[in-house]
Structures are given as structure tokens and as C-alpha cells.
Short mmCIF file of C-alpha atoms and ligand atoms in Angstrom, two decimals:
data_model
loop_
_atom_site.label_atom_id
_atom_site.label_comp_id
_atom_site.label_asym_id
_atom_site.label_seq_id
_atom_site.Cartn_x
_atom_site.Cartn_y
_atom_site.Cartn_z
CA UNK A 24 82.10 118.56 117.43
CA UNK A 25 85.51 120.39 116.87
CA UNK A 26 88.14 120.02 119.64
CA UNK A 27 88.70 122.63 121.65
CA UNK A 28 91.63 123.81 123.81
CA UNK A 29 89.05 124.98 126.95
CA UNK A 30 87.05 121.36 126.59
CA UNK A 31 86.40 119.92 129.82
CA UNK A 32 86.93 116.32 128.72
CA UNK A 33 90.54 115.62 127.73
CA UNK A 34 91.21 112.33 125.86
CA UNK A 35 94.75 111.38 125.70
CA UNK A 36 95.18 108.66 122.89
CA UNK A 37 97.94 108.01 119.73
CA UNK A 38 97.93 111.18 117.66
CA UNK A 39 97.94 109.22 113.88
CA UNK A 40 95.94 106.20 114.80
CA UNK A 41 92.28 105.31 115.23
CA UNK A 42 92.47 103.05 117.62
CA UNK A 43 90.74 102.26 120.87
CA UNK A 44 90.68 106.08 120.75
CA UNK A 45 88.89 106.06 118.42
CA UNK A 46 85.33 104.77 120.06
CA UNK A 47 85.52 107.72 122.74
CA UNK A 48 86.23 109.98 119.57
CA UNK A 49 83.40 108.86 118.15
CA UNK A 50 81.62 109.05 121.38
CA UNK A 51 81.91 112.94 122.01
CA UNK A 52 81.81 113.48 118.05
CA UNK A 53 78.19 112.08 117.87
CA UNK A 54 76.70 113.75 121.60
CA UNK A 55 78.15 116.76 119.86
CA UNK A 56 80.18 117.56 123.36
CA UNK A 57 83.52 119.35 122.95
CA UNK A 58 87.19 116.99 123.48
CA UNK A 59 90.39 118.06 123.39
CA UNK A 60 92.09 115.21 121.90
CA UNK A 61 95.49 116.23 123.75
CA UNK A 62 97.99 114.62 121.88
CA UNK A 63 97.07 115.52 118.61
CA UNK A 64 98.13 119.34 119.89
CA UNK A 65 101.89 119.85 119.26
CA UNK A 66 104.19 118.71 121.99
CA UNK A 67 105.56 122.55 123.27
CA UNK A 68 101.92 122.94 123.95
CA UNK A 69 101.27 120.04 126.01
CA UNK A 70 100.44 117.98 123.34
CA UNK A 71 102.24 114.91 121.76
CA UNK A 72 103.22 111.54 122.67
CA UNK A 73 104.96 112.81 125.48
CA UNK A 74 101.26 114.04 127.25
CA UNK A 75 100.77 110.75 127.43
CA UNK A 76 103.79 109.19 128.69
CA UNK A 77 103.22 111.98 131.54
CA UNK A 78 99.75 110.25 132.25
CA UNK A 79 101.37 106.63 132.46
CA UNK A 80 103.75 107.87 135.53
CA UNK A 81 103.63 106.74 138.84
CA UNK A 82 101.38 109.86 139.79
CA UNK A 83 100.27 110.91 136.56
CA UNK A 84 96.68 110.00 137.01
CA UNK A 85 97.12 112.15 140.44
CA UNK A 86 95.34 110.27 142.93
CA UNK A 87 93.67 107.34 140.75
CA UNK A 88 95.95 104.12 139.79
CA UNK A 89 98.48 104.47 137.04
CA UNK A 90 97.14 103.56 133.88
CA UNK A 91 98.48 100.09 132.14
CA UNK A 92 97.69 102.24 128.34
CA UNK A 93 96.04 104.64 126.60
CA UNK A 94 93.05 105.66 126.06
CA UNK A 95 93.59 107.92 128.99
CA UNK A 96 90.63 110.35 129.70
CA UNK A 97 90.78 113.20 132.21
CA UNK A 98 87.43 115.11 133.32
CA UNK A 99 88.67 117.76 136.14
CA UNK A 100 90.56 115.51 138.62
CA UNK A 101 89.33 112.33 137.33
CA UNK A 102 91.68 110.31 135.38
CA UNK A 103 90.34 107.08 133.91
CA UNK A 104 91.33 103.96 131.74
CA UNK A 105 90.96 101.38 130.07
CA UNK A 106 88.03 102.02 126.96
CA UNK A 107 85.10 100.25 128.52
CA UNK A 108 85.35 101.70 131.39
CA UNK A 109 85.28 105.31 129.75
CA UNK A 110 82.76 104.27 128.07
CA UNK A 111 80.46 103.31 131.00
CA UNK A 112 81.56 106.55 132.69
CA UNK A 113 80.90 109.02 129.50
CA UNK A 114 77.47 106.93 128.32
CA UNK A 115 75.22 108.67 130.48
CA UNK A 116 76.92 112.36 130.48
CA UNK A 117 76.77 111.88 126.87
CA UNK A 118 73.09 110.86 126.34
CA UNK A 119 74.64 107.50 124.88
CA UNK A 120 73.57 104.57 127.18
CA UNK A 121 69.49 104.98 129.07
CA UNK A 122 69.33 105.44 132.71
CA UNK A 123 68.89 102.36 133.96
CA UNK A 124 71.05 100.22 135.69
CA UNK A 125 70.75 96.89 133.85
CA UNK A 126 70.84 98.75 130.51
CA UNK A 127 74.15 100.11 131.28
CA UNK A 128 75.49 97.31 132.40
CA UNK A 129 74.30 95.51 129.24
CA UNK A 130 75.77 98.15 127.64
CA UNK A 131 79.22 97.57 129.22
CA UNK A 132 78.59 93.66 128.31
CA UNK A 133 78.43 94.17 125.25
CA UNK A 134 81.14 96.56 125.05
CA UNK A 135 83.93 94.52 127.01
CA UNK A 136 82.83 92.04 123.96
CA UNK A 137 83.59 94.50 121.25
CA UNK A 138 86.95 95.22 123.63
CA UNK A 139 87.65 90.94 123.12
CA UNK A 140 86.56 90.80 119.39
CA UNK A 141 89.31 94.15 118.24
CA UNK A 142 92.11 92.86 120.26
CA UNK A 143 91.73 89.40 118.27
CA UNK A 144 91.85 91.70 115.00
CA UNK A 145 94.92 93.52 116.24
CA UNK A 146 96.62 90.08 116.93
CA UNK A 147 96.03 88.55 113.02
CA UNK A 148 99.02 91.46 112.19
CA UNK A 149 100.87 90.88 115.99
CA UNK A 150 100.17 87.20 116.68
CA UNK A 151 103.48 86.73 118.68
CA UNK A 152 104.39 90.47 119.99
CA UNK A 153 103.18 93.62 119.51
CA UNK A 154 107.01 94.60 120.09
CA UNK A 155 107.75 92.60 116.42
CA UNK A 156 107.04 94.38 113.70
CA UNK A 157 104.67 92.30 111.08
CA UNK A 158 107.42 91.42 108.46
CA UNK A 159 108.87 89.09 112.03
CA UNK A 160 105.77 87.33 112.60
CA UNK A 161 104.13 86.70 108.85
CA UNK A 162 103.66 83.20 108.92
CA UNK A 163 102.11 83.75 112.06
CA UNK A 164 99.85 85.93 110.69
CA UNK A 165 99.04 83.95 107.68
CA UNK A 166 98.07 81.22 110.27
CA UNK A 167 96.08 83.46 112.81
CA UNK A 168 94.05 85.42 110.10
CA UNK A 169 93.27 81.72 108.38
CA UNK A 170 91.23 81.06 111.86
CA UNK A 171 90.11 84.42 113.30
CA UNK A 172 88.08 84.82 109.58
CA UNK A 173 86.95 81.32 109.71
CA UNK A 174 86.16 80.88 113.62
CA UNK A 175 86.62 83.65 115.10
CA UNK A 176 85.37 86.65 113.15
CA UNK A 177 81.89 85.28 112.39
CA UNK A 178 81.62 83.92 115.82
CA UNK A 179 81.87 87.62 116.89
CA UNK A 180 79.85 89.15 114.50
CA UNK A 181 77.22 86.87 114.53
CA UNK A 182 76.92 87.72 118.78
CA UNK A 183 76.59 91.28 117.64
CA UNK A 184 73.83 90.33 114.93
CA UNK A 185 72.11 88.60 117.95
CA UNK A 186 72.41 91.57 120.03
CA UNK A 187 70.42 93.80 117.38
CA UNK A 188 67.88 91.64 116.89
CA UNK A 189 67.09 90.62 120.24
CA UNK A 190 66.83 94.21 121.25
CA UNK A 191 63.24 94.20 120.54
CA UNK A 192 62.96 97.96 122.17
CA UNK A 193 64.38 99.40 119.10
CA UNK A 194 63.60 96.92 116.80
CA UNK A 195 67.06 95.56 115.67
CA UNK A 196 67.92 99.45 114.95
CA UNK A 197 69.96 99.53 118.18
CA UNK A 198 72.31 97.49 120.39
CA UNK A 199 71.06 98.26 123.70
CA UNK A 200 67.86 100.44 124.64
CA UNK A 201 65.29 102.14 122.30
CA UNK A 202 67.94 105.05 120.58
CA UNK A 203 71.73 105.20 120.03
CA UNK A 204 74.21 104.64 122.71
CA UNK A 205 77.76 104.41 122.80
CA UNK A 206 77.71 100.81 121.97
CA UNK A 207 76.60 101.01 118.62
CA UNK A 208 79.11 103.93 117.77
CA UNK A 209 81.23 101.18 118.85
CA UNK A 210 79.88 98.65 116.55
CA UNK A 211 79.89 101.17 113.71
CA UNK A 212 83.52 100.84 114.22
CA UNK A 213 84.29 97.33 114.64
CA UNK A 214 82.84 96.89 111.16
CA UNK A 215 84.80 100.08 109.67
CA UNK A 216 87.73 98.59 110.88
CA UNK A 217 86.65 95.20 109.63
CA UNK A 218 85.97 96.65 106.30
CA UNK A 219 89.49 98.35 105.96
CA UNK A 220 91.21 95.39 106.96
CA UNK A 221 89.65 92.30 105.42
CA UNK A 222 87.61 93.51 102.45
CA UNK A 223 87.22 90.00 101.13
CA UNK A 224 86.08 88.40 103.78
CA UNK A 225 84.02 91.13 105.12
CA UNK A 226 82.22 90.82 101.91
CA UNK A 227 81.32 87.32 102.55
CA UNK A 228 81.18 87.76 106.35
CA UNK A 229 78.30 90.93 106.29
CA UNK A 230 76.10 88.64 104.22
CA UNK A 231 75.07 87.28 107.27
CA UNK A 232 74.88 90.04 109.26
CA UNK A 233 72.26 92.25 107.78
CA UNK A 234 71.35 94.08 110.97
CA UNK A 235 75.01 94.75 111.82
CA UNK A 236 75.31 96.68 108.52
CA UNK A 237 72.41 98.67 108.33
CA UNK A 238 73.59 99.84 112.12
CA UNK A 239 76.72 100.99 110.24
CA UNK A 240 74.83 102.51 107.78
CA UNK A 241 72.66 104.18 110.04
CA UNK A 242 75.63 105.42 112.09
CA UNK A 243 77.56 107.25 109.18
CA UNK A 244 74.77 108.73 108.41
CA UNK A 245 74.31 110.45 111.45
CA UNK A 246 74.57 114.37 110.47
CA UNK A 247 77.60 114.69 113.56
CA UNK A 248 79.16 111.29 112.50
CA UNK A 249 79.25 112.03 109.01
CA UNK A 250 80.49 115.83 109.37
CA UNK A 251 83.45 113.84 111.59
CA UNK A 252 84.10 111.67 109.23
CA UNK A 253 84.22 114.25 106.16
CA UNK A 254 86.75 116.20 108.94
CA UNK A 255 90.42 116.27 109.30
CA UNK A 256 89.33 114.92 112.97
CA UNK A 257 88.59 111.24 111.35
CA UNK A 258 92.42 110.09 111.20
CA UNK A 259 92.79 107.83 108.04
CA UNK A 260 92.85 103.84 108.93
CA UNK A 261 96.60 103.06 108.46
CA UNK A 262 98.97 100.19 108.68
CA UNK A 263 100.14 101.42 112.57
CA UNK A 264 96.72 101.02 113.86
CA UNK A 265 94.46 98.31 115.18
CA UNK A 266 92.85 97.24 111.96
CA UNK A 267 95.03 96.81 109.32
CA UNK A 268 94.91 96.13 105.31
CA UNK A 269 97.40 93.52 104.31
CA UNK A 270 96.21 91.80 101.46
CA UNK A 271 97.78 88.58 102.18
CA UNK A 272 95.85 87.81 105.21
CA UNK A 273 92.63 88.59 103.74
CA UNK A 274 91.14 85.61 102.20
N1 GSH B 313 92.22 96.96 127.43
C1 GSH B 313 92.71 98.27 127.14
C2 GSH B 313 93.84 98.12 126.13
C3 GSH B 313 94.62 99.38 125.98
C4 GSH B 313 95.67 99.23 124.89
O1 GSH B 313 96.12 98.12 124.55
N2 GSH B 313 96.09 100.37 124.33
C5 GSH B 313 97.05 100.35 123.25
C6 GSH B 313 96.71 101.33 122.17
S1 GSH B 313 95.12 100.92 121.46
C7 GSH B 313 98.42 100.67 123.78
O2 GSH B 313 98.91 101.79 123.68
N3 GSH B 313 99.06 99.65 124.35
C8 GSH B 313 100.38 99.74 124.88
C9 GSH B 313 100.81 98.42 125.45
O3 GSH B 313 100.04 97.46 125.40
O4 GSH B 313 101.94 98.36 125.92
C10 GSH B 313 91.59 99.15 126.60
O5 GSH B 313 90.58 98.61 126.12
O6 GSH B 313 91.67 100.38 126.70
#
């Protein structure tokens, strides 16, 4: 679904990153429900980096606590953080989680895990500070990567391969419930970003994880998920993001 300047939702996230944005991107860009995706509009018209340093001042959530980071969504005079927690809030005006209250919660489960397994991605590049750049904490790097795609990684993976196949409502097609929710989107991006980032070892990795993949398959497929990600909307992965491709850690 194209952005639009009258949207009701506003998601404030990193203009030239994926992201965390990235799964509440994908989240409006599969229920087909109009975003503006603020930052990404130029700064004199509200848009930029600076939209979202407004949203991380004392009162720029109005009356809800101060957000720690972006993602940042704003829906009339609710301002809420923190991706999960979007997530929960969006799944059911979306069509993306079923109406039940255990389901959702699963849902949210299983998305606080997908929140755990991309931070330990995002710290095989920024093991010691995400303040360093990468060239001042290599060695680091080496060393974390080494472990997360040994231990870590498959460890992960494998809890989301148990998640699909348990689900016996959709029969392995879905992570939680009998159709897509917002989880899965999720999932579709986890392994994207896994992809991107560690193309060797995701090689080896997805062999064991043949419901995971087929999700992803199933997900790009999806006519509004593949239109966004034929779009200028889908912002290239890149080495400022989450996942990132440096051949040296990939082994
Ligand atoms: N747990 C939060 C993490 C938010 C987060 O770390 N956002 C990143 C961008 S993906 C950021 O801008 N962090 C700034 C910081 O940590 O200082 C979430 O899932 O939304």
C-alpha cells in the first residue's frame, strides 16, 4: 500500500534503513492499510531525522512516556514504542493476529523472541558499542559471529521451525493461528535479513529449517508483499542497518 500524506497511522522510523521499522512496514504493506512513513518525507515538511528526534522529547509522545527509540508509531493521540508492542497493538486493526486472547499473546511471545534473536544479529557487527563503528570492534566481531552462527543462530531458528510445526491449525503454513499474522511477516524478515547477512551459513543453517523457508517463500509471494518489495518503498538492506553483509564474519 503506497504511503500517503493523509494516512492515519504515522510510523516514525530511520529513513535509509530496514530495520525494526521494517516489520511494521511490512505490517501495513501486507493488510494493504495506508502509512505515512514520516521520516522518509523531506525534513521542511515534517519529515526527516529530525521528526523523530521531536518524538524522543520529554513531551513528544504528548501524554504517553517518552520513547527510549524508534520505531515510534502515532495513531491520532496515541504514541507508542517499542516494536512488539506495535505489533500487538496494530495485529488486530490489521487483520494480522485472530481474536483471541491467548493467540495474541502467543503472538506477542513469539514476537518478543524474534525482538531477542535480531538484536543478537545486530550485535555480531556491534559486539562492544553500537557508538563504535565496526572497523573498532572487528575482532570482536570475528569472535561473536563464530558463536551466534554456531549456538546461537540455529538455536533461534530452530524455536521458530518448532513454532510452525506445532501450529497444527494451519498446518506448519503459519506461526500462530490458522492464516497470516504479523508474526510471520516478521519471520519473513528475520530470514531476509539472515540471508543478506550470512549467505554461507544461512545456506547450511535453512537446511534444517524447511518450514521456516517455505513461510518466507510463501510471504514474498504474497501479491501486496511482493508489489512492496518490487517498490521504491522496500529500502535496500545496507551496511547501516540491522543485518549486515560482511563477508568476514560469515563462515
Ligand atoms: N527494543 C526496541 C529497540 C529499539 C531500537 O533499538 N531502535 C534502534 C533502531 S532499530 C535505535 O534507533 N536505537 C537507538 C539507541 O539504542 O540508542 C524495539 O524493539 O523497538
Amino acid at each position: 500500500m503506497k504511503a500517503q500524506p493523509s494516512a492515519e497511522y504515522e510510523l516514525y522510523y530511520w529513513p535509509s534503513i530496514q530495520g525494526r521499522g521494517e516489520l511494521i512496514r511490512l505490517a501495513f504493506e501486507a493488510a494493504g492499510v495506508a502509512y505515512l512513513d514520516v521520516a522518509r518525507s523531506p525534513e521542511a515538511k515534517g519529515g526527516g531525522a529530525k521528526a523523530i528526534r521531536a518524538m524522543l522529547e520529554p513531551d513528544g509522545a504528548g501524554e504517553g512516556p517518552p520513547p527510549f527509540a524508534p520505531p515510534i508509531l502515532k495513531h491520532g493521540p496515541l504514541v507508542l514504542a517499542q516494536t512488539a508492542n506495535i505489533l500487538f497493538y496494530l495485529g488486530p486493526r490489521l487483520g494480522l493476529v485472530p481474536d483471541d486472547e491467548p493467540s495474541r499473546l502467543r503472538a506477542n511471545q513469539v514476537q518478543l523472541t524474534i525482538a531477542d534473536f535480531i538484536s543478537e544479529a545486530h550485535d555480531t557487527h556491534h559486539p562492544i558499542a553500537s557508538g563504535l563503528y565496526y572497523d573498532e570492534q572487528k575482532p570482536e566481531s570475528l569472535r561473536r559471529s563464530e558463536q551466534f552462527l554456531a549456538h546461537r543462530a540455529p538455536k533461534f531458528l530452530g524455536c521458530f521451525e518448532r513454532v510452525l510445526e506445532h501450529n497444527s491449525a494451519a498446518a506448519g503454513q503459519h506461526a500462530i493461528g490458522p492464516a497470516l499474522s504479523y508474526v510471520d511477516l516478521s519471520l519473513f524478515q528475520a530470514v531476509s535479513g539472515m540471508r543478506y547477512a550470512f549467505p554461507v551459513a544461512m545456506a547450511r543453517l535453512e537446511k534444517k529449517t524447511p518450514l521456516l523457508v517455505a513461510l518466507h517463500d510463501r510471504v514474498a509471494a504474497l501479491p501486496r508483499v511482493a508489489a512492496y518489495l518490487g517498490s521504491p518503498r522496500r529500502i535496500p538492506f545496507n551496511e547501516h542497518g540491522l543485518f549486515r553483509h560482511y563477508p568476514e564474519l560469515d563462515k
